[in-house]
Amino acid sequence: MTPPSAARRDQWTAVGLGVIALGYLLAGRRYPLDTLATPGPGIFPLAAGLALLALAVWQFLTAHRRAAAPADTSAAEAAHAPLIMSVVLVLYAAGLPVVGFLLASFALVFIAARLMGLEGWWRPAALALGVAVASRVVFVTWLGVPLP
Amino acid sequence: MSELFVALTPPNLLACFAGVVLGTIVGVLPGLGPAGAMALVLPVIVKLGPTAGLIMLAGIYYGSMYGGSTTSILVNVPGEAASVVTTIDGYRLARKGRAGAALAIAAIASFVAGTFSVVALQLAAPLVARTALAFGPAEYFAFALLGVVLLANLTGGSRPKSLAMVVLGIMLSTVGMDPLGGTVRFTFEVAGAQAGLSFIAVTAGLFGVAEVLATMAAPASTAPVAHVRFRELYPSREELRRSVPPMLRGTVLGFLVGLIPGPAATIASFVSYGVEKKVSKYRDELGTGAIEGVAGPEAANNAAAGGGMIPLLSLGLPFTPSTAVLLSGMLLMSVTPGPFLLRDHPQVFWGVIGSFYVGNVMLLLLNLPLVGLFARVATIPQRSLMPGVLVLCAVAAYSDNNNPFDVWVMVGAGVLGYAMRGLGYDPAPLVLGLVLGPLLERSLLQALTIARGELSGLWSSPPAAVMLVAALVVFVAPALSALARRAAPG
């Protein structure tokens, strides 16, 4: 028997998938279906959205019957570091075109190294500088990748 | 066929060497798997040109299968999923003082299986490609659909979850221009999204960024590594004799499993171990440190890597994340895999196949003397490696189209991938849905147009009908067998 928390988790993710499917179907209404002989750009998204909706219902109905792995509580306890890192990544994506690759990547690696437990300030700073400069030399100078 | 020797030109030899060394390191390091690593080097390989670039990508792919066994045997930590089974007997052999023998047998089994699968690939791929020339949209649609259903059955875990991820990937593939009419869909006025979601950005996020986030949540400890000297790398005559039958069985099994969509290398190694448990003369010793438990699975996972190249090279259909990245690399360099690959790009086709022979020899020569060095790579703390992976992911994502929007896609895919792991969803089906989505859409709509809107046009040809029936059987079989078990007396 599935542990209640895992079953509930699966049911909630099924609800989430159902919401995604409905949102996708609603957004896809603006594309014409036309006919099967001359199919329009809306027909395939309609089929895909309905398929995901059906799969979400299937998962919801079977969640309580299927044996699944219990929820990983140890991962949940350590979830603050990935959460902070996710926010940092969003800031990185936003800041990359503004401050440029070198500075943004230095900050990214520095914070990631600190969050992963690299102690002190000098070691993460040295790692960040090394990674940012080496990446710039390899990709921009040698390979000609036009990084911002 | 003379194009096979293209692999022996100095630039291609260098690309092959770089690929197999990088692949071995990726295989040795737990975490970033071959698909993620291949996505990260795409900006580099584009600069090498089609033949050398693809030789390097392929080298990473099969090199990782070699490297995975090293840490399985020495540290009891599999570098990647296909080497999990090797830990069972490999690590026990190491604890008995036979680590050198186990490593040597793993390398020899990988070499034998890798070479066999290249010969089979060389013979089979052109035949399949010639057959596929007769395929129309209906057949391609049926084959891709069969692949998707098989994939959902084989990825392990829940079938609705796997299928939902495939469909989610297909839905993501509809962002951007529609493949037939050119209508821009689901971009929500974001200019950068018009070209669609970059496959490389999604792969780098799902496999690279998500791995870094997962490592932050549960940092892995580095284990002490058993020291192996070169002179200890000699299996005894008895160990060699006992290894030959499981090696041959694993090779054939692995190659056949490699043709099936799904995580073929992992499944092949488990199937091989299961077969040895049933048929080996020494089956009672399996699990206690038997050489058969290393020879069979290691041969199987390498042969599967070769088998998986057939649908990609001859039909243009990738059924594993690694071959999907390989497909992406080919398209980046304007090389379209499929039935016309042999006609349009014979140098690429035979060059890549030729490089498999060269690469297998390089791996054998590298892995035996340098095994101690590769094992030490596994002891590098992840906190020093993983932050750099984030920057490589960003470079890979950005350089695909020089588009900052793709960095957003990478970040989104990374967070999604991390959440998916926690919720028990495998990212591999999503990646394959993203790759197969445009093919499914194009072939379905073309087949319907040709059949003037008649749905029967999808199964009017015998090959399409057979594949659709097979997909239906595979889809309903688990439910029917569950019903039969419930109805059985007792």
XYZ file of C-alpha atoms in Angstrom:
638
model
C 0.000 0.000 0.000
C 1.276 3.454 -0.872
C 2.222 5.587 2.130
C -0.487 8.252 2.500
C 1.946 11.151 1.930
C 3.270 9.668 -1.322
C -0.246 8.905 -2.574
C -1.396 12.428 -1.727
C 1.693 13.862 -3.422
C 0.914 11.901 -6.587
C -2.690 13.068 -6.503
C -1.629 16.692 -6.133
C 0.843 16.440 -9.004
C -1.936 14.853 -11.092
C -4.089 17.892 -10.294
C -1.174 20.131 -11.306
C -0.807 18.282 -14.618
C -4.560 18.614 -15.172
C -4.349 22.372 -14.626
C -1.418 22.595 -17.083
C -3.435 20.599 -19.653
C -6.492 22.845 -19.234
C -4.388 26.012 -19.476
C -2.700 24.665 -22.603
C -6.054 23.730 -24.167
C -7.440 27.188 -23.382
C -4.358 28.904 -24.842
C -4.601 26.644 -27.916
C -8.172 27.715 -28.711
C -6.890 30.656 -30.734
C -5.316 28.355 -33.355
C -7.697 27.074 -36.051
C -8.474 23.349 -36.259
C -9.752 23.395 -39.871
C -10.596 19.891 -41.156
C -8.878 16.505 -40.940
C -8.188 16.715 -44.689
C -6.512 20.104 -44.304
C -5.501 20.116 -40.626
C -4.838 23.501 -39.017
C -2.174 24.461 -36.482
C -4.553 23.857 -33.567
C -5.314 20.207 -34.139
C -2.120 18.638 -32.769
C -2.038 20.831 -29.618
C -5.688 19.879 -29.030
C -4.798 16.174 -29.195
C -1.745 16.649 -26.937
C -3.698 18.696 -24.355
C -6.511 16.139 -24.219
C -3.953 13.327 -23.865
C -2.297 15.051 -20.888
C -5.696 15.695 -19.300
C -6.598 12.004 -19.659
C -3.229 10.954 -18.196
C -3.691 13.332 -15.254
C -7.080 11.743 -14.525
C -5.528 8.259 -14.839
C -2.747 9.174 -12.440
C -5.166 10.744 -9.964
C -7.389 7.665 -9.929
C -4.553 5.158 -9.580
C -2.414 7.147 -7.105
C -3.971 5.640 -3.999
C -3.793 2.087 -5.321
C -0.265 2.040 -6.669
C 2.734 1.346 -4.487
C 5.155 4.227 -4.820
C 8.382 5.229 -3.165
C 7.830 7.087 0.110
C 8.466 10.813 0.095
C 12.126 11.684 0.636
C 12.086 13.704 3.834
C 15.868 14.094 4.012
C 15.781 15.987 0.710
C 13.011 18.204 2.024
C 15.083 19.089 5.085
C 17.961 20.285 2.913
C 15.680 22.079 0.442
C 16.636 25.617 1.403
C 19.941 25.543 -0.526
C 18.309 24.507 -3.859
C 15.585 27.091 -3.253
C 18.124 29.890 -2.765
C 20.072 28.622 -5.780
C 16.907 28.671 -7.919
C 16.385 32.338 -7.046
C 20.064 33.054 -7.816
C 19.668 31.330 -11.204
C 16.662 33.525 -12.026
C 18.745 36.592 -11.115
C 21.582 35.218 -13.260
C 19.293 34.867 -16.300
C 18.013 38.409 -15.743
C 21.457 39.900 -15.074
C 23.441 38.133 -17.812
C 22.552 40.577 -20.637
C 22.952 43.554 -18.276
C 26.212 42.954 -16.380
C 27.809 40.570 -18.867
C 29.003 36.970 -18.738
C 32.144 37.435 -16.657
C 30.605 39.243 -13.694
C 27.341 37.267 -13.710
C 29.184 33.932 -13.877
C 31.624 34.948 -11.126
C 28.684 35.748 -8.829
C 26.857 32.534 -9.803
C 29.812 30.226 -9.105
C 30.727 32.069 -5.903
C 27.225 31.715 -4.431
C 26.868 28.109 -5.648
C 30.212 27.145 -4.088
C 29.228 28.756 -0.775
C 25.862 26.993 -0.823
C 27.574 23.669 -1.525
C 29.732 24.054 1.551
C 33.042 25.394 0.219
C 34.226 27.189 3.333
C 35.676 30.684 3.733
C 35.618 33.530 1.214
C 38.915 33.102 -0.627
C 38.375 29.566 -1.908
C 34.906 30.211 -3.412
C 36.202 33.510 -4.831
C 39.233 31.814 -6.393
C 37.051 29.027 -7.832
C 34.544 31.558 -9.202
C 37.276 33.672 -10.780
C 38.955 30.614 -12.296
C 35.728 29.218 -13.781
C 34.519 32.591 -15.117
C 37.858 33.569 -16.691
C 38.579 30.075 -18.075
C 35.079 29.861 -19.605
C 35.505 33.269 -21.206
C 38.914 32.387 -22.630
C 37.772 29.000 -23.987
C 34.370 29.973 -25.349
C 34.781 33.629 -26.345
C 38.471 33.943 -27.248
C 39.184 30.468 -28.631
C 35.823 29.314 -29.950
C 34.313 32.675 -30.865
C 31.016 32.152 -29.016
C 29.502 35.675 -28.745
C 28.636 35.602 -25.045
C 27.125 38.822 -23.630
C 32.975 1.858 -47.207
C 36.388 3.433 -47.892
C 35.023 6.427 -45.959
C 35.553 4.313 -42.813
C 39.193 5.450 -42.946
C 38.085 9.073 -42.553
C 38.159 8.280 -38.831
C 41.933 7.840 -39.070
C 42.733 11.422 -40.138
C 44.568 13.360 -37.386
C 41.713 15.828 -36.552
C 39.212 12.987 -36.282
C 41.591 10.857 -34.194
C 42.060 13.824 -31.859
C 38.288 14.406 -31.641
C 37.770 10.709 -30.895
C 40.456 10.771 -28.203
C 38.991 13.895 -26.572
C 35.514 12.354 -26.688
C 36.433 9.018 -25.117
C 38.539 10.666 -22.375
C 35.725 13.093 -21.556
C 33.214 10.239 -21.711
C 35.292 8.130 -19.339
C 35.493 11.029 -16.870
C 31.724 11.598 -17.146
C 31.167 7.890 -16.557
C 33.455 7.944 -13.536
C 31.802 10.984 -11.926
C 28.437 10.296 -10.313
C 25.825 12.858 -11.296
C 26.134 14.502 -14.694
C 25.336 11.696 -17.141
C 26.346 11.336 -20.796
C 23.319 13.242 -22.154
C 24.020 16.285 -19.981
C 27.734 16.223 -20.777
C 27.071 15.906 -24.495
C 24.719 18.896 -24.372
C 27.389 20.949 -22.581
C 30.035 20.373 -25.267
C 27.757 21.219 -28.212
C 29.170 24.776 -28.506
C 32.627 23.222 -28.895
C 31.743 20.499 -31.370
C 29.971 22.905 -33.720
C 33.368 24.493 -34.313
C 34.917 21.125 -35.225
C 32.725 20.458 -38.253
C 30.248 17.614 -38.793
C 32.509 14.550 -38.905
C 34.944 15.437 -36.100
C 32.169 16.990 -34.000
C 29.942 13.937 -34.179
C 32.897 11.611 -33.590
C 33.616 13.508 -30.374
C 29.966 13.425 -29.259
C 29.709 9.692 -29.972
C 32.992 9.157 -28.080
C 31.488 10.771 -24.971
C 28.428 8.534 -25.337
C 30.191 5.166 -25.420
C 33.180 6.328 -23.347
C 30.843 6.944 -20.416
C 29.806 3.278 -20.495
C 33.459 2.293 -19.958
C 34.080 4.819 -17.184
C 30.977 3.899 -15.191
C 32.408 0.523 -14.245
C 35.581 1.936 -12.635
C 33.887 3.556 -9.647
C 31.352 0.710 -9.412
C 34.208 -1.718 -8.790
C 36.585 0.429 -6.740
C 34.267 2.675 -4.719
C 30.880 0.859 -4.868
C 29.449 4.031 -6.455
C 28.148 3.634 -10.019
C 29.204 6.570 -12.230
C 25.989 6.198 -14.208
C 22.826 4.062 -14.127
C 24.072 1.421 -16.572
C 26.825 0.412 -14.124
C 24.630 -0.078 -11.053
C 24.586 -3.862 -11.512
C 28.378 -3.980 -11.731
C 28.647 -2.817 -8.117
C 27.087 -6.072 -6.850
C 29.919 -8.400 -7.777
C 32.538 -5.857 -8.853
C 32.889 -4.250 -5.440
C 32.910 -7.617 -3.700
C 35.704 -8.746 -6.016
C 37.622 -5.582 -5.053
C 37.178 -6.409 -1.382
C 38.561 -9.882 -2.070
C 41.672 -8.245 -3.541
C 40.664 -8.899 -7.164
C 39.893 -5.271 -8.123
C 42.531 -5.313 -10.881
C 41.089 -8.462 -12.433
C 37.539 -7.094 -12.254
C 38.608 -3.823 -13.923
C 40.486 -5.686 -16.641
C 37.527 -7.983 -17.359
C 35.155 -4.958 -17.396
C 37.409 -3.214 -19.938
C 37.819 -6.341 -22.083
C 34.063 -7.094 -21.985
C 33.323 -3.493 -22.952
C 35.807 -3.740 -25.825
C 34.435 -7.054 -27.134
C 30.819 -5.865 -26.920
C 31.609 -2.435 -28.325
C 33.405 -3.955 -31.301
C 30.629 -6.510 -31.948
C 27.968 -3.805 -31.839
C 29.904 -1.658 -34.325
C 30.155 -4.570 -36.773
C 26.414 -5.210 -36.366
C 25.697 -1.479 -36.702
C 27.819 -1.297 -39.836
C 25.870 -4.170 -41.411
C 22.382 -3.340 -40.125
C 22.154 0.462 -40.368
C 22.374 0.664 -44.190
C 19.820 -2.174 -44.527
C 17.372 -0.470 -42.156
C 17.956 2.856 -43.929
C 17.170 1.256 -47.311
C 13.967 -0.270 -45.887
C 13.036 3.082 -44.365
C 13.181 4.735 -47.807
C 9.790 3.122 -48.427
C 8.374 4.669 -45.242
C 5.839 7.460 -45.603
C 4.343 9.784 -42.968
C 1.924 7.097 -41.677
C 4.764 4.627 -41.044
C 6.899 7.258 -39.310
C 3.964 8.294 -37.140
C 3.253 4.660 -36.192
C 6.913 3.949 -35.430
C 7.352 7.053 -33.279
C 4.108 6.259 -31.437
C 5.267 2.671 -30.825
C 8.546 4.059 -29.493
C 6.762 6.409 -27.101
C 4.530 3.628 -25.708
C 7.467 1.228 -25.333
C 9.444 3.955 -23.612
C 6.684 4.541 -21.053
C 6.633 0.813 -20.265
C 10.389 0.499 -19.876
C 11.465 3.593 -17.958
C 10.343 1.979 -14.713
C 7.985 3.450 -12.146
C 4.501 4.598 -12.975
C 3.230 4.384 -16.576
C 0.859 7.376 -16.378
C 3.750 9.444 -15.007
C 6.104 8.418 -17.848
C 3.436 8.967 -20.501
C 2.488 12.316 -18.952
C 6.135 13.406 -19.232
C 6.285 12.328 -22.891
C 3.112 14.324 -23.618
C 4.417 17.322 -21.649
C 7.575 17.186 -23.794
C 5.411 17.009 -26.937
C 3.427 20.030 -25.696
C 6.646 21.976 -25.120
C 7.696 21.114 -28.679
C 4.631 22.995 -29.991
C 6.014 26.310 -28.688
C 7.226 28.387 -31.639
C 6.517 27.893 -35.336
C 4.221 25.075 -36.380
C 6.242 22.670 -38.580
C 3.844 22.729 -41.549
C 2.089 26.085 -41.803
C 4.550 28.350 -39.979
C 1.965 29.688 -37.519
C 3.631 30.975 -34.324
C 2.087 29.228 -31.314
C 2.227 29.509 -27.506
C 4.899 32.235 -27.454
C 2.763 34.730 -25.502
C 4.357 37.638 -27.405
C 7.886 36.710 -26.194
C 10.083 37.436 -29.217
C 12.839 35.006 -28.172
C 10.398 32.092 -28.075
C 9.479 32.263 -31.773
C 12.172 29.749 -32.709
C 10.756 27.338 -30.123
C 12.276 26.039 -26.893
C 15.929 25.185 -27.424
C 16.429 21.446 -26.978
C 19.955 22.062 -25.693
C 18.722 24.568 -23.103
C 16.078 22.119 -21.890
C 18.576 19.220 -21.733
C 21.212 21.342 -19.956
C 18.569 22.397 -17.434
C 16.966 19.006 -16.845
C 20.223 17.061 -16.579
C 22.813 19.686 -15.598
C 21.180 22.382 -13.450
C 18.793 19.894 -11.811
C 21.765 17.681 -10.893
C 23.527 20.617 -9.222
C 20.374 21.482 -7.260
C 19.934 17.840 -6.229
C 23.569 17.666 -5.101
C 22.996 20.768 -2.966
C 20.039 19.094 -1.301
C 21.890 15.844 -0.612
C 25.668 16.233 -0.971
C 27.349 12.917 -1.754
C 30.338 11.925 0.337
C 33.483 10.828 -1.425
C 34.566 7.327 -0.533
C 38.157 6.091 -0.221
C 39.420 4.466 -3.403
C 41.163 1.110 -3.528
C 44.629 1.514 -5.020
C 45.313 -0.631 -8.074
C 48.732 -0.989 -9.680
C 49.183 -1.705 -13.380
C 50.848 -5.056 -12.691
C 47.749 -6.173 -10.772
C 45.541 -5.795 -13.845
C 45.889 -9.408 -14.908
C 42.905 -11.701 -14.558
C 43.831 -15.308 -13.833
C 43.380 -17.955 -16.530
C 40.340 -19.259 -14.600
C 38.765 -15.783 -14.439
C 39.306 -15.273 -18.169
C 37.784 -18.672 -18.988
C 34.749 -18.013 -16.818
C 34.226 -14.549 -18.341
C 33.909 -15.607 -21.965
C 30.358 -17.110 -21.967
C 28.696 -14.247 -19.983
C 30.588 -11.742 -22.143
C 29.188 -13.269 -25.347
C 25.670 -13.623 -23.923
C 25.753 -10.038 -22.640
C 26.976 -8.751 -26.015
C 24.135 -10.292 -28.043
C 21.474 -9.479 -25.418
C 22.714 -5.920 -25.024
C 22.704 -5.231 -28.744
C 19.111 -6.486 -29.103
C 17.930 -4.509 -26.056
C 19.686 -1.432 -27.508
C 17.274 -1.469 -30.458
C 14.304 -0.979 -28.113
C 13.334 2.537 -27.003
C 14.071 3.359 -23.397
C 17.070 3.373 -21.054
C 18.540 0.500 -23.049
C 22.018 0.368 -21.493
C 20.615 0.152 -17.955
C 17.981 -2.418 -18.872
C 20.539 -4.465 -20.823
C 22.862 -4.705 -17.822
C 20.020 -5.844 -15.540
C 18.742 -8.359 -18.130
C 22.256 -9.741 -18.555
C 22.681 -10.160 -14.786
C 19.275 -11.879 -14.602
C 20.241 -14.254 -17.418
C 23.529 -15.119 -15.689
C 21.579 -15.855 -12.499
C 19.540 -18.384 -14.491
C 22.017 -20.010 -16.865
C 25.539 -19.559 -15.512
C 27.390 -22.603 -14.243
C 28.508 -20.436 -11.320
C 25.117 -18.809 -10.627
C 25.324 -19.631 -6.912
C 28.403 -17.427 -6.596
C 26.697 -14.382 -8.155
C 26.271 -11.690 -5.523
C 29.317 -12.843 -3.586
C 31.979 -11.549 -5.982
C 31.720 -13.619 -9.183
C 33.501 -12.447 -12.318
C 30.383 -13.339 -14.366
C 28.545 -10.481 -12.604
C 31.044 -8.035 -14.098
C 31.637 -9.557 -17.550
C 27.956 -9.980 -18.552
C 26.502 -6.579 -17.535
C 29.544 -4.609 -18.732
C 29.355 -6.280 -22.159
C 25.594 -5.707 -22.267
C 25.608 -1.977 -21.522
C 28.289 -1.280 -24.126
C 26.575 -3.366 -26.805
C 23.298 -1.530 -26.070
C 24.981 1.815 -26.728
C 25.854 0.575 -30.241
C 22.381 -0.879 -30.826
C 20.770 2.442 -29.909
C 22.599 4.114 -32.806
C 20.686 2.109 -35.450
C 17.284 3.859 -35.130
C 19.087 7.208 -34.940
C 21.393 6.831 -37.940
C 19.036 4.918 -40.223
C 15.618 6.348 -39.298
C 16.506 9.655 -37.636
C 14.614 8.566 -34.516
C 16.415 8.878 -31.172
C 14.976 6.822 -28.337
C 17.384 7.737 -25.515
C 18.356 11.188 -24.189
C 21.961 10.649 -25.337
C 21.009 9.812 -28.922
C 18.556 12.750 -28.816
C 21.488 15.075 -28.040
C 23.445 13.409 -30.836
C 20.520 14.130 -33.182
C 20.519 17.726 -31.984
C 24.253 17.987 -32.697
C 23.705 16.607 -36.207
C 20.936 19.107 -36.936
C 23.104 21.959 -35.604
C 25.657 21.037 -38.250
C 23.030 20.697 -41.002
C 23.322 16.904 -41.088
C 19.914 15.213 -41.093
C 20.035 11.622 -39.832
C 17.711 9.101 -41.428
C 17.463 7.060 -44.606
C 19.244 9.733 -46.686
C 22.197 10.178 -44.322
C 24.244 7.514 -46.113
C 23.540 9.090 -49.525
C 23.945 12.746 -48.548
C 26.751 12.530 -45.983
C 28.659 9.253 -46.495
C 31.785 10.709 -44.852
C 29.865 11.534 -41.693
C 28.059 8.182 -41.604
C 31.086 5.973 -42.160
C 33.429 8.333 -40.317
C 31.360 8.042 -37.147
C 31.092 4.256 -37.506
C 34.843 3.990 -38.179
C 35.540 6.086 -35.097
C 33.725 3.497 -32.970
C 36.420 0.943 -33.844
C 39.189 3.424 -33.106
C 37.455 4.659 -29.954
C 37.041 1.149 -28.558
C 40.749 0.468 -28.997
C 41.600 3.832 -27.393
C 39.313 3.084 -24.456
C 40.914 -0.304 -23.883
C 44.411 1.189 -24.008
C 43.414 4.131 -21.801
C 41.298 2.364 -19.238
C 43.751 -0.336 -18.245
C 46.894 1.693 -17.477
C 45.073 4.839 -16.323
C 42.452 3.147 -14.203
C 43.945 4.468 -10.965
C 43.909 8.024 -12.320
C 40.270 7.808 -13.417
C 39.296 6.355 -10.042
C 40.932 9.364 -8.333
C 38.716 11.691 -10.427
C 35.776 10.277 -8.493
C 37.251 11.617 -5.265
C 37.239 15.280 -6.378
C 34.743 17.000 -4.051
C 31.494 17.830 -5.839
C 31.436 21.295 -4.269
C 34.470 22.150 -6.407
C 33.032 20.690 -9.622
C 29.316 21.391 -9.613
C 29.371 25.234 -9.542
C 31.348 25.166 -12.800
C 28.689 22.910 -14.364
C 26.173 25.754 -13.947
C 28.313 28.079 -16.071
C 28.812 25.388 -18.739
C 25.034 24.857 -18.823
C 24.483 28.594 -19.338
C 27.086 28.731 -22.136
C 25.555 25.682 -23.855
C 22.044 27.144 -23.614
C 23.000 30.637 -24.768
C 25.239 29.607 -27.635
C 22.568 27.429 -29.272
C 20.913 30.517 -30.820
C 22.839 33.373 -29.110
C 19.531 34.107 -27.440
C 19.228 35.205 -23.758
C 15.730 33.682 -23.717
C 17.353 30.229 -23.856
C 19.109 30.907 -20.530
C 15.657 31.486 -19.026
C 14.532 28.195 -20.580
C 17.557 26.443 -19.026
C 16.796 27.887 -15.583
C 13.118 26.924 -15.879
C 14.009 23.392 -17.040
C 16.524 23.056 -14.187
C 14.026 23.989 -11.502
C 11.395 21.785 -13.178
C 13.863 18.895 -13.371
C 14.725 19.239 -9.687
C 11.033 19.289 -8.744
C 10.399 16.283 -10.997
C 13.048 14.235 -9.189
C 11.446 15.002 -5.846
C 8.017 14.055 -7.165
C 9.161 10.792 -8.758
C 9.095 11.860 -12.436
C 11.844 10.782 -14.846
C 13.094 13.639 -17.090
C 14.161 11.299 -19.927
C 10.623 10.816 -21.385
C 10.103 14.603 -21.397
C 13.295 15.131 -23.405
C 12.273 12.462 -25.899
C 8.773 13.967 -26.186
C 10.384 17.296 -27.002
C 12.476 15.677 -29.763
C 9.788 13.402 -31.168
C 6.978 16.016 -30.944
C 7.662 17.816 -34.250
C 8.143 14.479 -36.055
C 4.879 13.120 -34.624
C 2.990 16.294 -35.565
C 4.426 16.550 -39.059
C 3.905 12.868 -39.898
C 0.371 12.783 -38.429
C -0.793 15.863 -40.310
C 0.875 14.791 -43.565
C -0.637 11.299 -43.299
C -4.101 12.798 -42.724
C -3.709 15.178 -45.667
C -2.590 12.345 -47.975
C -5.561 10.235 -46.823
C -7.919 13.238 -47.427
C -8.919 13.305 -43.782
C -9.664 9.585 -43.475
C -8.311 8.293 -40.157
C -7.936 4.850 -41.737
C -5.058 6.319 -43.750
C -2.960 6.010 -40.599
C -3.120 2.200 -40.718
C -3.824 1.451 -44.377
C -0.267 0.243 -45.103
C 0.783 -3.115 -43.570
C 3.931 -1.792 -41.756
C 1.977 1.077 -40.186
C -0.847 -1.286 -39.181
C 1.588 -3.759 -37.596
C 3.326 -1.000 -35.620
C 0.052 0.551 -34.426
C -1.269 -2.866 -33.341
C 2.037 -3.483 -31.534
C 1.706 -0.084 -29.804
C -1.844 -0.973 -28.729
C -0.756 -4.382 -27.434
C 2.150 -2.855 -25.499
C -0.186 -0.207 -24.081
C -2.901 -2.577 -22.836
C -0.708 -5.587 -21.953
C 0.202 -4.454 -18.401
C -3.470 -3.772 -17.568
C -4.545 -7.141 -18.994
C -1.850 -9.029 -17.120
C -2.856 -7.263 -13.874
C -6.486 -8.251 -14.486
C -5.431 -11.836 -15.199
C -3.403 -11.958 -11.963
C -6.387 -10.661 -9.992
C -8.734 -13.171 -11.641
C -6.372 -16.118 -11.062
C -7.545 -18.458 -8.259
C -5.626 -18.158 -5.023
